[in-house]
Coordinates of C-alpha atoms and ligand atoms in Angstrom, one line a residue:
X462 CA -24.8 12.8 -5.0
X463 CA -24.0 9.2 -4.1
X464 CA -24.8 8.2 -0.6
X465 CA -21.1 7.6 0.1
X466 CA -20.3 11.2 -0.9
X467 CA -23.3 12.4 1.2
X468 CA -22.1 10.5 4.2
X469 CA -18.5 11.8 3.7
X470 CA -19.9 15.3 3.4
X471 CA -21.5 15.0 6.8
X472 CA -18.4 13.5 8.3
X473 CA -16.3 16.3 7.0
X474 CA -18.7 18.9 8.4
X475 CA -18.4 17.3 11.8
X476 CA -14.7 17.0 11.7
X477 CA -13.6 20.4 10.4
X478 CA -14.2 22.3 13.7
X479 CA -11.9 19.8 15.5
X480 CA -9.0 20.5 13.2
X481 CA -9.7 24.3 13.2
X482 CA -9.8 24.3 17.0
X483 CA -6.5 22.4 17.4
X484 CA -4.8 24.8 14.9
X485 CA -6.3 28.1 16.2
X486 CA -6.4 27.4 20.0
X487 CA -3.6 24.9 20.6
X488 CA -1.2 25.5 17.7
X489 CA 1.7 26.1 20.2
X490 CA 1.5 22.7 22.0
X491 CA 4.7 20.7 21.5
X492 CA 4.1 17.2 20.1
X493 CA 7.6 15.9 19.5
X494 CA 11.3 16.8 19.7
X495 CA 13.4 17.2 16.6
X496 CA 16.9 15.8 17.3
X497 CA 19.9 15.7 15.0
X498 CA 19.5 11.9 14.7
X499 CA 15.9 12.4 13.5
X500 CA 17.0 15.0 10.9
X501 CA 19.8 13.0 9.5
X502 CA 18.1 9.6 10.1
X503 CA 15.3 10.0 7.6
X504 CA 12.9 11.6 10.2
X505 CA 12.5 8.1 11.7
X506 CA 9.6 8.1 14.3
X507 CA 9.3 11.9 14.2
X508 CA 5.7 12.7 14.8
X509 CA 5.0 15.2 12.0
X510 CA 1.9 14.1 10.0
X511 CA -1.8 13.8 10.8
X512 CA -4.2 11.2 9.5
X513 CA -7.3 9.5 10.8
X514 CA -7.5 6.8 8.2
X515 CA -5.0 4.4 9.8
X516 CA -2.6 4.3 12.7
X517 CA 0.5 2.0 13.1
X518 CA 1.4 0.8 16.6
X519 CA 4.9 -0.7 16.7
X520 CA 3.7 -3.7 18.7
X521 CA 0.2 -4.2 17.5
X522 CA 0.5 -3.3 13.8
X523 CA -1.9 -1.4 11.7
X524 CA -5.5 -0.3 12.5
X525 CA -7.8 1.0 9.8
X526 CA -10.1 3.6 11.4
X527 CA -9.5 2.0 14.8
X528 CA -10.1 -1.6 13.6
X529 CA -7.4 -4.2 13.7
X530 CA -7.0 -6.3 10.5
X531 CA -8.8 -9.4 12.0
X532 CA -11.7 -7.0 12.9
X533 CA -11.7 -5.5 9.4
X534 CA -11.9 -9.0 7.9
X535 CA -14.6 -10.1 10.2
X536 CA -16.8 -7.0 10.1
X537 CA -16.8 -5.9 6.5
X538 CA -19.5 -7.4 4.3
X539 CA -18.4 -10.3 2.1
X540 CA -19.7 -11.8 -1.1
X541 CA -21.6 -14.9 -0.5
X542 CA -19.3 -17.9 0.1
X543 CA -16.1 -15.7 0.2
X544 CA -13.5 -15.5 2.9
X545 CA -12.4 -12.0 1.9
X546 CA -14.6 -8.9 2.3
X547 CA -15.4 -6.5 -0.5
X548 CA -12.6 -4.1 -1.3
X549 CA -15.3 -1.5 -2.0
X550 CA -16.5 -1.9 1.6
X551 CA -12.9 -1.2 2.8
X552 CA -12.9 2.1 0.8
X553 CA -16.2 3.0 2.4
X554 CA -14.6 2.3 5.9
X555 CA -11.4 4.2 5.1
X556 CA -13.3 7.3 3.9
X557 CA -16.1 7.5 6.5
X558 CA -14.9 5.5 9.5
X559 CA -18.1 3.4 9.4
X560 CA -18.5 -0.2 8.6
X561 CA -20.9 -0.2 5.6
X562 CA -24.0 -2.2 5.2
X563 CA -24.4 -4.7 2.3
X564 CA -26.5 -2.1 0.6
X565 CA -24.0 0.7 1.0
X566 CA -21.3 -1.6 -0.4
X567 CA -23.6 -2.4 -3.3
X568 CA -23.8 1.3 -4.1
X569 CA -20.0 1.7 -4.1
X570 CA -19.7 -1.4 -6.4
X571 CA -22.2 0.3 -8.8
X572 CA -20.3 3.6 -8.7
X573 CA -17.0 1.9 -9.6
X574 CA -18.6 -0.2 -12.3
X575 CA -19.9 3.0 -14.0
X576 CA -16.4 4.5 -14.0
X577 CA -14.3 1.5 -14.9
X578 CA -14.0 2.0 -18.7
X579 CA -10.4 2.9 -19.6
X580 CA -9.9 5.5 -22.3
X581 CA -8.3 4.1 -25.5
X582 CA -5.2 6.3 -25.1
X583 CA -4.2 4.6 -21.9
X584 CA -4.0 1.2 -23.7
X585 CA -1.8 3.0 -26.2
X586 CA 0.5 4.5 -23.5
X587 CA 0.9 1.0 -22.0
X588 CA 1.5 -0.6 -25.5
X589 CA 4.1 2.0 -26.3
X590 CA 6.4 0.7 -23.6
X591 CA 9.0 -1.9 -24.6
X592 CA 8.0 -5.2 -23.2
X593 CA 11.1 -5.5 -21.0
X594 CA 10.1 -2.3 -19.1
X595 CA 9.5 -2.4 -15.4
X596 CA 5.8 -3.0 -14.7
X597 CA 5.8 -0.3 -12.0
X598 CA 7.0 2.3 -14.5
X599 CA 4.3 1.4 -17.0
X600 CA 1.7 1.5 -14.2
X601 CA 2.8 4.9 -13.1
X602 CA 2.7 6.3 -16.7
X603 CA -0.7 4.8 -17.3
X604 CA -2.1 6.6 -14.2
X605 CA -0.3 9.8 -15.1
X606 CA -1.8 9.8 -18.6
X607 CA -5.3 9.9 -17.0
X608 CA -4.6 13.3 -15.6
X609 CA -6.3 14.8 -18.6
X610 CA -9.6 13.5 -17.1
X611 CA -9.2 15.3 -13.8
X612 CA -12.4 17.0 -12.7
X613 CA -10.5 18.7 -9.9
X614 CA -8.4 20.5 -12.5
X615 CA -11.5 21.7 -14.4
X616 CA -13.2 22.9 -11.2
X617 CA -10.0 24.6 -10.0
X618 CA -9.8 26.5 -13.3
X619 CA -13.4 27.4 -13.0
X620 CA -12.5 29.1 -9.7
X621 CA -14.3 26.9 -7.0
X622 CA -13.9 27.6 -3.3
X623 CA -11.1 25.8 -1.4
X624 CA -13.8 24.3 0.8
X625 CA -15.2 22.4 -2.1
X626 CA -11.8 21.0 -3.4
X627 CA -12.5 17.7 -1.8
X628 CA -15.7 17.1 -3.9
X629 CA -14.0 16.9 -7.3
X630 CA -11.0 15.2 -5.7
X631 CA -13.5 12.5 -4.5
X632 CA -14.8 12.2 -8.1
X633 CA -11.2 11.9 -9.5
X634 CA -10.4 9.2 -6.8
X635 CA -13.5 7.2 -7.6
X636 CA -12.7 7.4 -11.4
X637 CA -9.1 6.3 -10.9
X638 CA -9.7 3.5 -8.4
X639 CA -12.4 2.0 -10.7
X640 CA -9.8 1.8 -13.5
X641 CA -6.8 0.5 -11.6
X642 CA -7.7 -3.3 -11.8
X643 CA -8.1 -3.0 -15.6
X644 CA -4.8 -1.1 -15.9
X645 CA -3.0 -3.7 -13.8
X646 CA -4.5 -6.7 -15.6
X647 CA -3.7 -5.1 -19.0
X648 CA -0.1 -4.5 -18.0
X649 CA 0.1 -8.2 -16.9
X650 CA -1.4 -9.3 -20.2
X651 CA 0.8 -7.1 -22.3
X652 CA 4.0 -8.2 -20.6
X653 CA 3.4 -11.9 -20.1
X654 CA 0.3 -13.0 -22.2
X655 CA 1.0 -11.4 -25.6
X656 CA -1.6 -8.7 -24.8
X657 CA -4.4 -11.3 -24.5
X658 CA -6.4 -10.0 -21.5
X659 CA -9.6 -11.7 -20.4
X660 CA -12.5 -9.2 -20.7
X661 CA -13.8 -7.7 -17.5
X662 CA -17.2 -8.7 -16.3
X663 CA -19.1 -5.6 -15.1
X664 CA -21.5 -7.8 -13.0
X665 CA -18.7 -8.7 -10.6
X666 CA -17.2 -6.9 -7.6
X667 CA -13.7 -5.7 -7.9
X668 CA -12.0 -8.7 -6.3
X669 CA -13.8 -11.2 -8.6
X670 CA -13.4 -9.1 -11.6
X671 CA -9.7 -8.7 -11.1
X672 CA -9.4 -12.5 -10.7
X673 CA -11.3 -12.9 -14.0
X674 CA -9.2 -10.4 -15.9
X675 CA -6.0 -12.2 -14.6
X676 CA -7.4 -15.4 -16.0
X677 CA -7.8 -16.9 -12.5
X678 CA -10.5 -18.9 -10.8
X679 CA -11.7 -18.9 -7.1
X680 CA -10.0 -18.6 -4.6
X681 CA -7.9 -16.0 -6.5
X682 CA -10.9 -13.6 -6.1
X683 CA -10.5 -13.9 -2.3
X684 CA -6.7 -13.4 -2.7
X685 CA -7.2 -10.2 -4.6
X686 CA -9.6 -8.9 -2.0
X687 CA -7.2 -9.9 0.8
X688 CA -4.2 -8.5 -1.1
X689 CA -5.8 -5.1 -1.9
X690 CA -7.2 -4.8 1.7
X691 CA -3.9 -5.7 3.4
X692 CA -1.9 -3.2 1.4
X693 CA -4.3 -0.3 1.5
X694 CA -2.8 1.9 4.1
X695 CA 0.0 2.0 6.7
X696 CA -0.4 5.4 8.2
X697 CA 1.1 8.4 6.5
X698 CA 4.9 8.3 7.0
X699 CA 5.8 5.5 4.7
X700 CA 7.3 6.5 1.4
X701 CA 4.3 5.9 -0.8
X702 CA 1.7 7.5 1.5
X703 CA 3.9 10.4 2.3
X704 CA 4.7 11.0 -1.4
X705 CA 1.0 10.9 -2.3
X706 CA 0.2 13.4 0.4
X707 CA 3.2 15.7 -0.4
X708 CA 2.5 15.9 -4.1
X709 CA -1.2 16.4 -3.5
X710 CA -0.4 19.2 -1.1
X711 CA 0.6 21.4 -4.0
X712 CA -2.9 20.8 -5.4
X713 CA -1.6 18.4 -8.0
X714 CA -4.5 16.2 -9.1
X715 CA -5.1 12.6 -7.9
X716 CA -3.6 11.2 -11.0
X717 CA -0.3 13.1 -10.6
X718 CA -0.2 12.3 -6.9
X719 CA -1.0 8.5 -7.2
X720 CA 1.5 8.2 -10.1
X721 CA 4.1 9.7 -7.8
X722 CA 3.2 7.5 -4.9
X723 CA 3.6 4.5 -7.2
X724 CA 7.1 5.7 -8.0
X725 CA 8.0 5.7 -4.3
X726 CA 6.5 2.2 -3.8
X727 CA 8.7 0.9 -6.6
X728 CA 11.9 1.0 -4.5
X729 CA 13.3 -2.2 -3.1
X730 CA 13.4 -0.9 0.5
X731 CA 9.6 -0.3 0.2
X732 CA 7.0 -2.2 -1.9
X733 CA 9.4 -3.8 -4.4
X734 CA 10.7 -5.9 -1.5
X735 CA 7.8 -8.3 -2.2
X736 CA 9.3 -9.2 -5.5
X737 CA 12.8 -9.1 -4.1
X738 CA 11.8 -11.9 -1.7
X739 CA 10.9 -14.1 -4.7
X740 CA 14.0 -13.1 -6.7
X741 CA 16.1 -14.0 -3.7
X742 CA 14.4 -17.3 -3.0
X743 CA 14.6 -18.2 -6.7
X744 CA 18.3 -17.9 -6.4
X745 CA 18.3 -20.4 -3.5
X746 CA 15.8 -22.7 -5.3
X747 CA 18.1 -22.8 -8.3
X748 CA 21.0 -23.7 -6.0
X749 CA 19.0 -26.4 -4.3
X750 CA 18.1 -28.0 -7.6
X751 CA 14.6 -29.1 -6.6
X752 CA 15.4 -30.0 -3.0
X753 CA 13.9 -28.1 0.0
X754 CA 16.9 -26.8 2.0
X755 CA 17.7 -28.0 5.4
X756 CA 17.5 -25.4 8.2
X757 CA 21.3 -25.3 8.2
X758 CA 21.4 -24.7 4.5
X759 CA 18.8 -21.9 4.8
X760 CA 20.8 -20.3 7.7
X761 CA 23.9 -20.3 5.5
X762 CA 22.0 -18.7 2.7
X763 CA 20.8 -15.9 5.0
X764 CA 24.2 -15.3 6.4
X765 CA 25.7 -15.3 2.9
X766 CA 23.3 -12.5 2.0
X767 CA 24.1 -10.5 5.1
X768 CA 27.8 -11.0 4.7
X769 CA 27.6 -9.8 1.1
X770 CA 26.3 -6.5 2.6
X771 CA 22.7 -7.0 1.5
X772 CA 19.5 -6.8 3.4
X773 CA 17.2 -9.8 3.9
X774 CA 14.1 -8.7 1.9
X775 CA 10.8 -8.9 3.7
X776 CA 12.3 -8.6 7.1
X777 CA 12.7 -5.5 9.3
X778 CA 10.6 -2.4 9.5
X779 CA 10.9 1.3 10.2
X780 CA 8.1 1.3 12.7
X781 CA 7.0 -2.2 13.5
X782 CA 8.7 -4.1 16.3
X783 CA 6.9 -7.5 15.9
X784 CA 5.7 -9.8 13.2
X785 CA 3.6 -7.7 10.8
X786 CA -0.1 -8.6 11.3
X787 CA -0.4 -8.4 7.5
X788 CA 2.2 -11.2 7.4
X789 CA 0.1 -13.2 10.0
X790 CA -3.1 -12.9 7.9
X791 CA -1.3 -14.2 4.8
X792 CA 0.4 -17.0 6.8
X793 CA -3.0 -18.1 8.2
X794 CA -4.4 -18.2 4.6
X795 CA -1.4 -20.1 3.4
X796 CA -1.5 -22.7 6.2
X797 CA -5.2 -23.2 5.3
X798 CA -4.8 -23.4 1.5
X799 CA -1.3 -24.3 0.6
X800 CA 0.6 -25.7 3.5
X801 CA 2.2 -28.3 1.3
X802 CA 3.5 -25.9 -1.3
X803 CA 7.2 -26.1 -1.7
X804 CA 7.6 -22.3 -1.7
X805 CA 5.6 -22.1 1.5
X806 CA 8.1 -24.5 3.1
X807 CA 10.8 -22.0 2.2
X808 CA 8.8 -19.0 3.6
X809 CA 7.9 -20.9 6.7
X810 CA 11.6 -21.9 7.3
X811 CA 12.7 -18.3 6.8
X812 CA 10.2 -17.3 9.6
X813 CA 12.0 -19.7 11.9
X814 CA 15.6 -18.9 10.9
X815 CA 15.8 -15.2 10.0
X816 CA 14.8 -13.4 13.2
X817 CA 17.4 -15.1 15.4
X818 CA 20.1 -14.4 12.7
X819 CA 19.1 -10.7 12.4
X820 CA 19.2 -10.5 16.2
X821 CA 22.7 -12.0 16.2
X822 CA 23.8 -9.8 13.3
X823 CA 22.8 -6.9 15.5
X824 CA 21.9 -4.2 13.0
X825 CA 18.1 -4.4 12.3
X826 CA 16.0 -2.9 15.0
X827 CA 13.2 -5.2 14.0
X828 CA 14.1 -8.8 13.1
X829 CA 10.6 -9.9 12.3
X830 CA 8.9 -10.4 8.9
X831 CA 6.9 -7.6 7.2
X832 CA 4.0 -8.0 4.7
X833 CA 6.4 -8.5 1.8
X834 CA 8.0 -11.7 3.2
X835 CA 4.8 -13.6 2.4
X836 CA 2.8 -12.0 -0.4
X837 CA 4.8 -13.2 -3.4
X838 CA 4.6 -16.8 -2.3
X839 CA 0.8 -16.8 -2.5
X840 CA 0.8 -15.2 -6.0
X841 CA 3.3 -17.8 -7.1
X842 CA 1.1 -20.6 -5.8
X843 CA -1.7 -19.6 -8.1
X844 CA 0.6 -19.4 -11.2
X845 CA 1.4 -15.7 -11.1
X846 CA 5.1 -16.4 -11.2
X847 CA 6.2 -13.2 -13.0
X848 CA 7.4 -11.6 -9.7
X849 CA 8.4 -8.3 -11.3
X850 CA 4.6 -7.7 -11.5
X851 CA 3.8 -8.2 -7.8
X852 CA 4.4 -4.6 -6.7
X853 CA 1.7 -3.5 -9.2
X854 CA -0.7 -5.5 -7.0
X855 CA 0.6 -3.7 -3.9
X856 CA 0.1 -0.4 -5.8
X857 CA -3.6 -1.1 -6.6
X858 CA -4.3 -1.8 -3.0
X859 CA -2.2 1.2 -1.7
X860 CA -4.2 3.6 -3.9
X861 CA -7.3 3.0 -1.8
X862 CA -5.6 4.3 1.3
X863 CA -3.8 7.2 -0.3
X864 CA -6.8 8.5 -2.2
X865 CA -8.8 8.4 1.0
X866 CA -6.0 10.4 2.7
X867 CA -5.8 13.0 -0.1
X868 CA -9.6 13.5 -0.1
X869 CA -9.4 14.2 3.6
X870 CA -6.3 16.4 3.3
X871 CA -8.4 18.6 0.9
X872 CA -11.5 18.4 3.1
X873 CA -9.5 19.6 6.2
X874 CA -7.7 22.2 4.1
X875 CA -4.3 20.9 5.0
X876 CA -1.8 23.3 3.5
X877 CA 1.1 22.9 1.2
X878 CA 3.8 20.7 2.9
X879 CA 7.0 22.7 3.2
X880 CA 9.4 21.7 6.0
X881 CA 12.5 23.8 6.6
X882 CA 16.0 22.5 5.9
X883 CA 19.3 23.5 7.6
X884 CA 23.0 23.2 6.5
X885 CA 25.5 20.8 8.1
X886 CA 27.3 23.9 9.4
X887 CA 24.1 25.1 11.1
X888 CA 23.8 21.7 12.8
X889 CA 27.4 21.9 14.0
X890 CA 26.7 25.4 15.4
X891 CA 23.6 24.1 17.2
X892 CA 25.8 21.3 18.7
X893 CA 28.4 24.0 19.9
X894 CA 25.7 26.1 21.4
X895 CA 24.3 23.1 23.3
X896 CA 27.8 22.7 24.8
X897 CA 28.5 19.4 23.1
X898 CA 31.3 20.6 20.7
X899 CA 34.7 19.0 20.9
Ligands
LIG1141 N1 18.4 -7.3 6.6 C1 19.6 -6.8 6.9 N2 19.8 -5.6 7.6 C2 18.8 -4.9 7.9 C3 17.4 -5.4 7.7 C4 17.3 -6.6 7.0 N3 16.1 -7.0 6.7 N4 16.6 -4.4 8.1 C5 17.3 -3.4 8.7 N5 18.6 -3.7 8.5 C6 19.8 -2.9 8.8 C7 19.7 -1.6 8.1 O1 20.1 -1.7 6.7 C8 20.6 -0.7 8.9 O2 21.9 -1.0 8.6 P1 23.1 -0.1 9.0 O3 23.1 0.1 10.5 O4 24.3 -0.8 8.4 O5 22.8 1.2 8.2 C9 20.3 -1.2 10.3 O6 19.7 -2.5 10.2 C10 19.2 -0.4 11.1 O7 18.0 -0.3 10.3 P2 16.6 -0.2 11.0 O8 16.6 1.1 11.8 O9 16.3 -1.5 11.7 O10 15.6 -0.1 9.7 P3 15.2 1.2 8.9 O11 14.1 1.8 9.6 O12 16.4 2.0 8.5 O13 14.7 0.5 7.5 C11 13.6 -1.2 6.2 C12 13.5 -0.3 7.5 C13 12.3 -1.8 6.0 C14 14.0 -0.3 5.0 C15 14.7 -2.3 6.5 O14 14.3 -3.1 7.6 C16 15.0 -3.1 5.3 O15 15.8 -2.8 4.5 N6 14.3 -4.3 5.2 C17 14.5 -5.1 4.0 C18 13.7 -4.6 2.8 C19 12.2 -4.7 3.1 O16 11.7 -5.8 3.5 N7 11.5 -3.6 2.8 C20 10.0 -3.7 2.9 C21 9.4 -2.9 4.1 C22 7.9 -3.0 4.0 N8 7.3 -2.4 2.9 O17 6.5 -3.0 2.2 O18 7.6 -1.2 2.5
LIG1142 C1 4.1 0.0 4.1 O1 3.1 -0.8 4.1 O2 4.0 1.1 3.7 C2 5.4 -0.5 4.7 O3 5.2 -1.5 5.7 C3 6.4 0.5 5.0 C4 6.1 1.4 6.2 O4 5.0 1.4 6.8 O5 7.1 2.1 6.6

């Protein structure tokens, strides 16, 4: 057993009695109130899921296992001379709650390396897609195809105990995560480089290897690390995390669950917003014909979008009520490495003009930028201008958080998710009974 799996096994043993006690002895304690607004309004802010992997405070932003993003970037081990920590170290943290040592990270790198070879049929699945297919659909299908490799499915059929479900789920997760960079880079090569992908280098960590496979040089390795780490998790209620958890709750394997979460991430109100930002800005750039817009021109462009009944991509959030710290990390990086970039000038100006406009517009509860307002611009700077591809990068990162969650779901024996629904008539009857009928 790898030392990560051993450590996880100990953590699970320690944690199980806490969950059991809450359920058995305090199961009746009320946590939240279910109002009609919450039922019809997409369960916004309804406290109805449990995860220890990350927590999102509306003012402060995300914490992974209790650590803020600046702490994660400072404390996790980094390759020599790099700004960004190892993605492998982040996975160790998400799974165990502990900051790993260099040696522990080294073991995870080795584990991923051993599992990174992609079966030939996955390349065939990717190749079978017409080259104008959406990258996220190809990504989802490639992951889905891997379901035949599931160790969990084999063990389940062999009749293992529920208490051991997490062990083969862990193996599936490691096998899948190890392959995602290759899948992502191959999709990129197929769609935009005539299928000519640079070979992976097994000596490298995941961030450097991904940069290599994308045909990029330093600091793109740091950008990959930063990107995968920033997107890894955002507690459990967002569409991708919730989908992964929900599908896995029926004991569907990791591949089915992560493919499903990718499908949720591919919507423009969720992960796809990062490419929407670039599509939207391209429209403006074309109109500007090589000039950077003045603040007044930018304001007009924002108002035109709102007046056309569209949302401003990359702004607003269902939970956050301040600038997303993931945006702030990317902004700091851009200020350091590409402050003169024309597209950065656009993004920077949007940061100034959009929040007051959204406030004046009066609809969005949160006028501030989210992670997606910045991420595409950085990819663009390094020549990855095919913005339809950006959400695949988000998806690779997000898979680290969701697989960690699914392993823990299985370890803590969380049951099938199955909320109850009501009819509209039933809601109207409830209103009558509450004395609020007209
Ligand atoms: N531009 C214009 N209107 C907005 C925006 C925005 N950026 N954000 C929210 N609104 C509107 C929203 O459409 C709704 O309108 P109406 O009253 O007409 O139905 C109203 O403001 C209230 O929405 P909120 O309660 O503030 O936001 P909600 O929790 O429903 O949705 C988002 C959250 C993220 C879906 C929403 O802010 C949005 O559509 N943002 C733009 C898309 C985006 O950036 N998505 C990425 C989110 C992060 N991620 O990676 O997933
Ligand atoms: C995410 O990273 O999942 C998004 O910010 C959406 C969310 O948290 O609701």
